[in-house]
Coordinates of C-alpha atoms in Angstrom, one line a residue:
Chain A
X27 CA 0.0 0.0 0.0
X28 CA 1.2 3.5 -0.8
X29 CA 2.1 5.6 2.2
X30 CA -0.2 8.4 3.1
X31 CA 1.5 11.8 3.3
X32 CA 0.6 13.6 6.6
X33 CA 1.3 17.1 7.8
X34 CA 1.1 17.4 11.6
X35 CA 0.2 20.9 12.6
X36 CA 0.7 22.3 16.1
X37 CA 4.4 21.7 16.7
X38 CA 6.1 22.3 19.1
X39 CA 3.0 21.5 21.2
X40 CA 3.0 18.3 23.2
X41 CA 0.2 16.4 21.5
X42 CA 1.5 17.3 18.0
X43 CA 5.0 16.1 19.1
X44 CA 3.5 12.8 20.2
X45 CA 1.7 12.4 16.9
X46 CA 4.9 13.2 15.0
X47 CA 7.0 10.8 17.0
X48 CA 4.5 8.0 16.4
X49 CA 3.9 8.9 12.8
X50 CA 7.6 8.7 11.9
X51 CA 7.7 5.1 13.0
X52 CA 4.3 4.1 11.5
X53 CA 4.7 2.3 8.1
X54 CA 1.3 3.6 6.9
X55 CA 2.5 7.2 6.8
X56 CA 5.1 9.5 5.4
X57 CA 5.4 12.5 7.8
X58 CA 6.0 15.8 6.0
X59 CA 8.7 18.1 7.3
X60 CA 6.4 21.1 7.9
X61 CA 4.1 22.1 10.7
X62 CA 1.7 25.1 11.0
X63 CA 2.3 26.9 14.2
X64 CA 1.3 30.0 16.1
X65 CA 2.7 33.5 15.3
X66 CA 4.2 33.7 18.9
X67 CA 6.5 30.7 18.4
X68 CA 10.1 31.9 18.1
X69 CA 11.8 28.8 16.8
X70 CA 11.9 28.4 13.0
X71 CA 12.4 24.6 13.1
X72 CA 12.1 21.8 15.6
X73 CA 13.8 18.4 15.4
X74 CA 11.9 15.3 16.6
X75 CA 13.6 11.9 16.4
X76 CA 16.2 13.2 14.0
X77 CA 13.6 14.6 11.7
X78 CA 13.6 18.4 11.2
X79 CA 10.3 20.2 10.8
X80 CA 10.0 23.7 9.4
X81 CA 7.5 25.7 11.6
X82 CA 5.2 27.7 9.4
X83 CA 3.6 30.8 10.9
X84 CA 0.3 32.4 9.9
X85 CA 1.8 35.4 8.2
X86 CA 3.6 33.2 5.6
X87 CA 1.4 30.2 5.4
X88 CA -0.5 31.3 2.3
X89 CA 2.5 31.5 0.1
X90 CA 4.2 28.5 1.8
X91 CA 1.3 26.2 1.2
X92 CA 1.6 26.7 -2.6
X93 CA 5.1 25.3 -2.5
X94 CA 4.2 22.5 -0.2
X95 CA 1.4 21.4 -2.5
X96 CA 3.7 21.5 -5.4
X97 CA 6.0 19.1 -3.5
X98 CA 3.3 16.8 -2.1
X99 CA 0.5 16.6 -4.5
X100 CA -1.8 14.8 -2.0
X101 CA -1.7 14.8 1.7
X102 CA -3.9 14.8 4.9
X103 CA -3.4 17.2 7.7
X104 CA -3.6 16.5 11.4
X105 CA -4.5 19.5 13.6
X106 CA -3.5 19.6 17.2
X107 CA -3.0 23.3 17.5
X108 CA -4.6 25.8 19.9
X109 CA -8.3 26.5 20.7
X110 CA -7.9 30.0 19.4
X111 CA -6.7 28.7 16.0
X112 CA -9.4 26.2 15.4
X113 CA -11.7 28.3 13.2
X114 CA -9.0 30.1 11.2
X115 CA -7.2 26.9 10.5
X116 CA -10.4 25.1 9.3
X117 CA -10.9 28.0 6.9
X118 CA -7.4 27.8 5.7
X119 CA -7.7 24.0 5.1
X120 CA -11.0 24.3 3.2
X121 CA -9.8 27.2 1.1
X122 CA -6.7 25.3 0.1
X123 CA -8.6 22.0 -0.2
X124 CA -6.5 20.2 2.4
X125 CA -8.4 17.3 4.0
X126 CA -7.9 17.3 7.7
X127 CA -8.4 15.6 11.0
X128 CA -9.1 18.1 13.7
X129 CA -8.4 16.9 17.3
X130 CA -8.1 20.4 18.7
X131 CA -10.9 21.3 21.1
X132 CA -12.4 24.7 21.7
X133 CA -13.2 27.5 19.2
X134 CA -16.6 28.0 17.7
X135 CA -17.7 24.5 17.0
X136 CA -20.8 25.3 15.0
X137 CA -18.9 27.7 12.8
X138 CA -16.3 25.0 12.4
X139 CA -18.9 22.4 11.2
X140 CA -20.6 24.9 8.9
X141 CA -17.3 25.8 7.1
X142 CA -16.6 22.1 6.4
X143 CA -20.2 21.3 5.3
X144 CA -20.1 24.2 2.8
X145 CA -16.7 23.2 1.4
X146 CA -15.5 20.5 -1.0
X147 CA -12.9 19.3 1.6
X148 CA -13.6 16.3 3.7
X149 CA -12.6 16.4 7.4
X150 CA -12.9 14.3 10.6
X151 CA -13.6 16.5 13.5
X152 CA -13.8 15.1 17.1
X153 CA -13.1 16.6 20.5
X154 CA -12.0 13.2 21.6
X155 CA -10.1 10.8 19.4
X156 CA -10.0 7.8 21.7
X157 CA -12.3 5.3 19.9
X158 CA -13.3 3.4 23.0
X159 CA -14.3 6.6 24.8
X160 CA -16.3 7.8 21.8
X161 CA -18.0 4.4 21.7
X162 CA -18.8 4.6 25.4
X163 CA -20.2 8.1 24.9
X164 CA -22.4 6.8 22.1
X165 CA -23.7 4.1 24.5
X166 CA -24.6 6.7 27.0
X167 CA -26.3 8.9 24.4
X168 CA -28.3 5.9 23.3
X169 CA -29.4 5.1 26.8
X170 CA -30.3 8.8 27.5
X171 CA -32.4 8.9 24.4
X172 CA -34.0 5.5 24.8
X173 CA -34.6 5.4 28.6
X174 CA -34.9 9.0 29.8
X175 CA -35.4 9.0 33.6
X176 CA -34.1 5.5 34.1
X177 CA -32.0 6.7 37.0
X178 CA -34.7 9.1 38.4
X179 CA -33.9 10.0 42.0
X180 CA -30.4 8.6 41.9
X181 CA -27.5 10.7 43.2
X182 CA -24.6 11.2 40.8
X183 CA -21.0 11.8 41.8
X184 CA -18.4 12.7 39.2
X185 CA -14.7 13.0 39.7
X186 CA -11.9 13.4 37.2
X187 CA -8.1 13.6 37.4
X188 CA -5.9 15.2 34.8
X189 CA -2.3 16.5 34.7
X190 CA -1.7 19.6 36.7
X191 CA -1.5 21.8 33.6
X192 CA -5.1 21.3 32.6
X193 CA -7.0 24.3 34.0
X194 CA -10.6 23.6 32.8
X195 CA -13.0 20.8 33.7
X196 CA -12.8 17.7 31.5
X197 CA -15.0 18.2 28.4
X198 CA -15.7 14.5 28.3
X199 CA -17.0 14.6 31.9
X200 CA -19.2 17.5 31.1
X201 CA -20.7 15.7 28.1
X202 CA -21.3 12.6 30.2
X203 CA -23.1 14.7 32.8
X204 CA -25.5 15.8 30.1
X205 CA -26.4 12.2 29.4
X206 CA -26.8 11.4 33.1
X207 CA -29.1 14.4 33.5
X208 CA -31.3 13.0 30.7
X209 CA -31.3 9.7 32.5
X210 CA -32.9 11.4 35.5
X211 CA -29.9 12.0 37.8
X212 CA -29.9 15.7 38.6
X213 CA -26.3 17.0 38.6
X214 CA -24.7 20.4 38.0
X215 CA -21.4 20.3 36.0
X216 CA -19.9 22.7 38.5
X217 CA -20.1 19.9 41.1
X218 CA -17.6 17.8 39.1
X219 CA -14.7 17.0 41.5
X220 CA -11.5 18.1 39.7
X221 CA -8.2 16.5 40.9
X222 CA -5.0 18.2 39.8
X223 CA -2.7 17.6 42.7
X224 CA 0.1 15.1 41.8
X225 CA 0.3 13.9 45.4
X226 CA -3.4 13.0 45.6
X227 CA -3.1 11.4 42.1
X228 CA -0.3 9.2 43.2
X229 CA -1.4 8.3 46.7
X230 CA -5.2 8.2 46.5
X231 CA -5.9 7.5 42.9
X232 CA -2.9 5.2 42.4
X233 CA -2.1 6.8 39.0
X234 CA 1.3 5.4 37.8
X235 CA 4.1 7.9 38.4
X236 CA 5.1 8.0 34.7
X237 CA 1.6 9.2 33.8
X238 CA 1.0 11.9 36.4
X239 CA 2.1 14.4 33.7
X240 CA -0.4 13.1 31.1
X241 CA -3.6 11.2 32.0
X242 CA -7.4 11.5 32.1
X243 CA -9.2 9.4 34.7
X244 CA -12.9 9.6 35.1
X245 CA -15.4 8.0 37.6
X246 CA -19.2 8.4 37.5
X247 CA -21.1 6.9 40.4
X248 CA -24.9 6.6 40.6
X249 CA -26.5 5.7 43.9
X250 CA -30.1 4.8 44.6
X251 CA -31.9 7.0 47.1
X252 CA -32.4 4.0 49.5
X253 CA -28.8 2.8 49.0
X254 CA -30.1 -0.4 47.4
X255 CA -28.2 0.0 44.2
X256 CA -24.9 1.5 42.9
X257 CA -23.8 1.8 39.3
X258 CA -20.3 3.0 38.5
X259 CA -18.5 3.7 35.2
X260 CA -14.8 4.5 34.9
X261 CA -12.6 5.3 32.0
X262 CA -8.9 5.8 32.8
X263 CA -6.5 6.9 30.1
X264 CA -2.8 6.9 30.7
X265 CA -0.6 8.9 28.3
X266 CA -1.5 9.8 24.7
X267 CA -1.2 6.5 22.9
X268 CA -5.0 6.0 22.7
X269 CA -5.4 9.4 20.9
X270 CA -2.6 8.7 18.5
X271 CA -4.2 5.4 17.4
X272 CA -7.6 7.0 17.0
X273 CA -6.2 10.0 15.1
X274 CA -4.3 7.7 12.7
X275 CA -7.5 5.6 12.1
X276 CA -9.2 8.8 11.2
X277 CA -6.5 9.6 8.7
X278 CA -6.9 6.2 7.0
X279 CA -10.7 6.6 7.0
X280 CA -10.3 10.0 5.3
X281 CA -8.0 8.6 2.7
X282 CA -10.6 5.9 1.9
X283 CA -13.2 8.7 1.5
X284 CA -10.9 10.6 -0.8
X285 CA -10.5 7.5 -3.0
X286 CA -14.3 7.5 -3.3
X287 CA -14.9 11.1 -4.3
X288 CA -18.6 10.4 -5.2
X289 CA -19.5 10.8 -1.6
X290 CA -21.1 14.2 -1.1
X291 CA -20.8 14.1 2.7
X292 CA -17.8 16.2 3.9
X293 CA -18.1 16.3 7.7
X294 CA -17.3 13.2 9.6
X295 CA -16.9 12.4 13.3
X296 CA -15.2 9.5 15.2
X297 CA -18.5 7.7 15.2
X298 CA -18.1 7.4 11.4
X299 CA -14.6 6.2 11.9
X300 CA -15.8 3.6 14.4
X301 CA -18.5 2.4 12.0
X302 CA -16.0 1.9 9.1
X303 CA -16.8 -1.6 7.7
Chain B
X26 CA -57.4 4.6 41.0
X27 CA -58.8 1.2 41.6
X28 CA -56.4 -1.2 43.3
X29 CA -55.0 -4.0 41.2
X30 CA -55.5 -7.5 42.5
X31 CA -52.3 -9.5 42.6
X32 CA -51.7 -13.1 43.4
X33 CA -48.1 -13.8 44.4
X34 CA -47.0 -17.3 43.6
X35 CA -43.9 -19.0 45.1
X36 CA -44.6 -18.7 48.9
X37 CA -42.9 -19.6 51.2
X38 CA -39.9 -18.8 49.0
X39 CA -37.8 -15.8 50.0
X40 CA -38.4 -13.6 46.9
X41 CA -42.1 -14.3 47.0
X42 CA -42.1 -13.3 50.6
X43 CA -40.4 -10.1 49.9
X44 CA -42.9 -9.3 47.1
X45 CA -45.8 -10.1 49.5
X46 CA -44.5 -8.0 52.3
X47 CA -44.0 -5.0 49.9
X48 CA -47.3 -5.6 48.1
X49 CA -49.3 -5.5 51.3
X50 CA -48.2 -2.0 52.1
X51 CA -48.4 -0.7 48.5
X52 CA -51.5 1.3 47.9
X53 CA -51.6 0.3 44.2
X54 CA -52.3 -3.3 45.0
X55 CA -54.7 -5.6 46.8
X56 CA -52.7 -8.8 47.6
X57 CA -54.9 -11.9 47.3
X58 CA -54.7 -14.6 50.1
X59 CA -53.6 -17.4 47.8
X60 CA -50.2 -18.6 46.5
X61 CA -49.3 -21.4 44.2
X62 CA -46.6 -23.5 45.7
X63 CA -44.7 -26.8 45.1
X64 CA -46.1 -30.2 45.8
X65 CA -43.3 -30.9 48.3
X66 CA -44.3 -27.9 50.6
X67 CA -45.9 -29.3 53.8
X68 CA -47.5 -26.2 55.2
X69 CA -51.1 -25.4 54.1
X70 CA -50.9 -21.7 55.0
X71 CA -48.3 -19.1 55.7
X72 CA -48.8 -15.8 57.6
X73 CA -46.9 -12.7 56.4
X74 CA -47.3 -9.4 58.3
X75 CA -50.6 -10.6 59.8
X76 CA -52.0 -11.7 56.4
X77 CA -52.7 -15.4 56.0
X78 CA -52.0 -17.0 52.6
X79 CA -53.4 -20.4 51.5
X80 CA -50.7 -22.4 49.8
X81 CA -52.1 -24.1 46.7
X82 CA -50.4 -27.2 45.5
X83 CA -50.3 -28.5 41.9
X84 CA -52.7 -31.4 42.5
X85 CA -55.5 -29.1 43.6
X86 CA -54.9 -25.9 41.6
X87 CA -57.1 -26.7 38.7
X88 CA -60.2 -26.8 40.8
X89 CA -59.0 -24.2 43.2
X90 CA -58.5 -21.6 40.5
X91 CA -62.1 -21.8 39.4
X92 CA -63.2 -20.7 42.9
X93 CA -60.4 -18.0 43.0
X94 CA -61.6 -16.6 39.7
X95 CA -65.1 -16.5 41.0
X96 CA -64.0 -14.4 44.0
X97 CA -61.6 -12.1 42.1
X98 CA -62.9 -11.5 38.6
X99 CA -59.7 -9.8 37.5
X100 CA -56.2 -10.2 38.8
X101 CA -52.5 -10.4 37.8
X102 CA -50.1 -13.0 38.9
X103 CA -46.5 -12.6 40.0
X104 CA -44.4 -15.7 39.6
X105 CA -41.3 -16.2 41.8
X106 CA -41.5 -20.0 42.1
X107 CA -38.8 -22.6 41.1
X108 CA -36.9 -23.1 37.8
X109 CA -38.5 -26.5 37.5
X110 CA -42.0 -25.0 37.6
X111 CA -41.5 -22.2 35.0
X112 CA -42.9 -24.0 32.0
X113 CA -45.8 -25.8 33.7
X114 CA -46.8 -22.6 35.5
X115 CA -46.8 -20.6 32.2
X116 CA -49.0 -23.3 30.7
X117 CA -51.4 -23.1 33.7
X118 CA -51.6 -19.3 33.5
X119 CA -52.3 -19.2 29.8
X120 CA -54.9 -22.0 29.9
X121 CA -56.7 -20.2 32.6
X122 CA -56.1 -16.8 31.0
X123 CA -54.3 -15.3 34.0
X124 CA -52.0 -12.4 32.9
X125 CA -48.6 -12.9 34.7
X126 CA -45.3 -11.4 35.5
X127 CA -42.6 -14.1 35.5
X128 CA -39.5 -13.3 37.4
X129 CA -38.5 -16.9 37.9
X130 CA -35.3 -17.8 36.0
X131 CA -34.5 -21.2 34.5
X132 CA -36.7 -23.6 32.7
X133 CA -37.0 -23.9 28.9
X134 CA -37.1 -20.2 28.0
X135 CA -37.9 -20.7 24.3
X136 CA -40.9 -22.9 25.1
X137 CA -41.9 -20.4 27.7
X138 CA -42.0 -17.6 25.1
X139 CA -43.8 -19.8 22.5
X140 CA -46.6 -20.7 25.0
X141 CA -47.3 -17.0 25.7
X142 CA -47.1 -15.9 22.0
X143 CA -49.6 -18.5 21.0
X144 CA -52.0 -17.7 23.8
X145 CA -54.4 -14.9 24.4
X146 CA -52.8 -14.1 27.8
X147 CA -50.4 -11.2 28.1
X148 CA -47.3 -11.6 30.2
X149 CA -44.1 -9.8 31.2
X150 CA -41.2 -12.2 31.3
X151 CA -37.7 -11.1 32.4
X152 CA -34.8 -13.0 34.1
X153 CA -33.9 -9.7 35.8
X154 CA -36.6 -7.3 37.1
X155 CA -34.2 -4.5 38.1
X156 CA -35.0 -1.7 35.6
X157 CA -31.6 0.0 35.8
X158 CA -29.7 -3.3 35.2
X159 CA -32.0 -4.1 32.2
X160 CA -31.3 -0.6 30.9
X161 CA -27.6 -1.1 31.3
X162 CA -27.8 -4.5 29.5
X163 CA -29.7 -2.8 26.7
X164 CA -26.8 -0.2 26.4
X165 CA -24.3 -3.0 26.2
X166 CA -26.3 -4.8 23.6
X167 CA -26.5 -1.6 21.6
X168 CA -22.8 -1.1 21.8
X169 CA -22.0 -4.7 20.9
X170 CA -24.3 -4.5 17.8
X171 CA -23.1 -1.0 16.7
X172 CA -19.4 -1.2 17.4
X173 CA -18.3 -4.8 17.2
X174 CA -14.6 -5.2 17.9
X175 CA -14.4 -1.8 19.7
X176 CA -12.4 -3.3 22.5
X177 CA -10.4 -5.7 20.3
X178 CA -7.2 -6.9 22.1
X179 CA -8.5 -5.7 25.5
X180 CA -8.3 -8.0 28.4
X181 CA -11.5 -8.6 30.4
X182 CA -11.8 -9.4 34.0
X183 CA -15.2 -10.2 35.5
X184 CA -16.0 -10.8 39.2
X185 CA -19.3 -11.1 41.0
X186 CA -20.3 -11.6 44.6
X187 CA -23.6 -13.1 45.7
X188 CA -25.0 -14.6 48.9
X189 CA -23.5 -17.9 49.9
X190 CA -26.6 -19.9 48.9
X191 CA -26.3 -19.0 45.2
X192 CA -24.5 -22.0 43.6
X193 CA -24.4 -21.1 40.0
X194 CA -22.6 -18.2 38.2
X195 CA -24.6 -15.0 37.9
X196 CA -26.8 -15.1 34.8
X197 CA -26.5 -11.4 34.4
X198 CA -22.7 -11.6 34.4
X199 CA -22.8 -14.4 31.7
X200 CA -25.1 -12.2 29.5
X201 CA -22.7 -9.3 29.9
X202 CA -19.7 -11.5 28.9
X203 CA -21.6 -12.2 25.6
X204 CA -21.7 -8.5 24.8
X205 CA -18.0 -8.0 25.8
X206 CA -17.1 -10.9 23.5
X207 CA -18.9 -9.2 20.6
X208 CA -17.0 -6.0 21.5
X209 CA -13.8 -7.9 20.8
X210 CA -12.6 -8.8 24.3
X211 CA -12.1 -12.5 24.3
X212 CA -13.3 -14.1 27.6
X213 CA -14.6 -17.4 28.6
X214 CA -17.6 -17.4 31.0
X215 CA -15.9 -20.1 33.1
X216 CA -13.3 -17.5 34.0
X217 CA -15.8 -15.3 35.9
X218 CA -14.5 -14.9 39.4
X219 CA -17.4 -16.0 41.8
X220 CA -17.2 -14.8 45.4
X221 CA -19.4 -16.6 47.9
X222 CA -17.3 -16.3 51.1
X223 CA -19.0 -13.9 53.6
X224 CA -15.6 -13.0 55.1
X225 CA -14.2 -11.9 51.7
X226 CA -17.4 -10.1 51.0
X227 CA -17.2 -8.1 54.2
X228 CA -13.5 -7.4 54.3
X229 CA -12.4 -7.1 50.7
X230 CA -15.6 -6.1 48.9
X231 CA -16.9 -4.0 51.8
X232 CA -20.4 -5.3 51.3
X233 CA -22.6 -4.0 54.2
X234 CA -23.2 -6.6 56.9
X235 CA -26.9 -6.6 56.6
X236 CA -26.7 -7.5 52.9
X237 CA -24.3 -10.4 53.0
X238 CA -27.3 -12.7 53.0
X239 CA -28.8 -11.0 49.8
X240 CA -26.8 -9.1 47.3
X241 CA -25.5 -9.1 43.7
X242 CA -22.3 -7.1 43.0
X243 CA -20.7 -7.2 39.6
X244 CA -17.5 -5.6 38.2
X245 CA -16.3 -5.8 34.6
X246 CA -12.8 -4.4 33.9
X247 CA -11.4 -3.9 30.4
X248 CA -7.7 -3.2 30.1
X249 CA -5.8 -2.2 26.9
X250 CA -2.9 -4.4 25.9
X251 CA -0.4 -1.6 26.4
X252 CA -2.0 -0.6 29.7
X253 CA -2.8 2.8 28.3
X254 CA -6.6 2.5 29.0
X255 CA -8.9 1.0 31.5
X256 CA -12.7 0.9 31.4
X257 CA -14.7 -0.4 34.3
X258 CA -18.4 -1.0 34.8
X259 CA -20.0 -1.9 38.2
X260 CA -23.5 -2.7 39.3
X261 CA -24.0 -3.4 42.9
X262 CA -27.4 -4.4 44.2
X263 CA -28.1 -4.7 47.9
X264 CA -31.2 -6.7 49.1
X265 CA -34.3 -7.2 46.9
X266 CA -36.0 -3.8 46.9
X267 CA -34.9 -3.0 43.3
X268 CA -36.5 -6.2 42.0
X269 CA -39.8 -5.5 43.9
X270 CA -40.0 -2.1 42.3
X271 CA -39.4 -3.5 38.8
X272 CA -41.8 -6.3 39.3
X273 CA -44.6 -4.0 40.5
X274 CA -43.9 -1.6 37.5
X275 CA -44.4 -4.7 35.3
X276 CA -47.7 -5.4 36.9
X277 CA -48.9 -1.8 36.4
X278 CA -47.7 -2.0 32.7
X279 CA -49.6 -5.2 32.2
X280 CA -52.8 -3.7 33.7
X281 CA -52.5 -0.9 31.1
X282 CA -52.1 -3.4 28.4
X283 CA -55.2 -5.3 29.6
X284 CA -57.2 -2.0 29.5
X285 CA -56.2 -1.7 25.8
X286 CA -57.2 -5.2 24.6
X287 CA -56.8 -4.2 20.9
X288 CA -53.1 -4.9 21.2
X289 CA -52.3 -8.3 19.6
X290 CA -48.8 -8.5 21.2
X291 CA -48.8 -10.8 24.2
X292 CA -45.2 -11.3 25.2
X293 CA -43.4 -8.4 26.9
X294 CA -40.0 -7.9 28.5
X295 CA -38.7 -5.4 30.9
X296 CA -37.5 -3.3 28.0
X297 CA -41.1 -2.8 27.1
X298 CA -41.8 -1.8 30.7
X299 CA -38.9 0.7 30.5
X300 CA -40.2 2.2 27.3
X301 CA -43.6 2.8 28.8
X302 CA -44.5 6.4 27.9

């Protein structure tokens, strides 16, 4: 099989670095030596596992992309940039007809979707690229729609632990709370217990030392009013490997779509990737 | 609202007793003073919370039921008898046109369903009457059908704790394993870890002392091959209250169906009860 050219945008960010490192050793891909980055980044290049990447800033990207497209006549972009860049990047990709996988969260999501839908450029957009978590969320959504009120009267407790650098509440936890609310368990997202203290993470949560700097652990507990029943759901992710695997699956999925250009649908989610035959 | 007459079969069994005790204090119901029982039972009556029940054995039930039906011109039967009685009881109910809720497990399930489908007697049949567990099983079934292989390569661990008297493996746990297998996690039901030791239940599982004699706790743990992800699902039931509530909901559901006799469907499950508008 021919290798798929991929451009990983968002270097020198941590997630983009992880994607680059894994992409370089993945036989399915040919990682391109360019990465779109923010205007504030001072370095002009970055070297990852002996491969040098040119960092392309917003003020030069319009002319640079012409030369990149001359060199690689077909490629797919992976976007792990910054929430503030989400919408302008999507516009840039669609205007230049660069199919993309967008793993960056934040930005104006509705605008993001509209831009892709109106374009001729296919894209996979997902705030969470971990296939198993996406599948679990789909399960919860199904239950919420099919059995509203099933947990009427139950008390919900939600706690999540992430690396110290993560300031906001887990978006996945917030989405889950929405499903639990539909299922009848009243709960305010502001009551989500956020754990960011490395000591608590190591001692109480027993999170492996090597993942204190990068993890996402979630626990949802439903308790019946009379204490007669307890339901608990956990999804604990260590490191970033699960996101790499999902992102690369999305790239392969997109390539398949590009090879079948009769499909008029342009906007895909990880659910589409999961449902790939 | 008029009270619904209910006949609780299976006294002096523990579950039937629990149903009777709760039924007596439930304003929606009028508990009838009869209970079908096994031929081997020696007592002729049993008193529960000052209410005396006549125990009706198989050899006299055909003539007895004529008199009961004369006394109560409409009633619904709840069956918590014995696995060996499941099929003959269902035949008895349908021949005598007694709508029933069958919570007894075991017997020949296919034959059971056929008997009801061919009859003019509606029935709710469910091996598990806990609505939230049934809903959770439906979620898992949905995931297994929608995302087969989602947990490909994952390792599954299943453990369940029940009161010491329960000899066989949890039927719910076995059903769940079927879904997990479809989801790609290879697992043999014989590997389910069964806990029946009261000391382990108290000390390791922290099951409340008052529920050691009656509980069902289940834990399913999925681990990614590289240890990067763990998913865990628990459902812990203490006592029998959750089954009482589900059984009584099934009775009310059946009463609604009886009031709409145009419906040609006769066989219902707890999913139908859950989906009640």
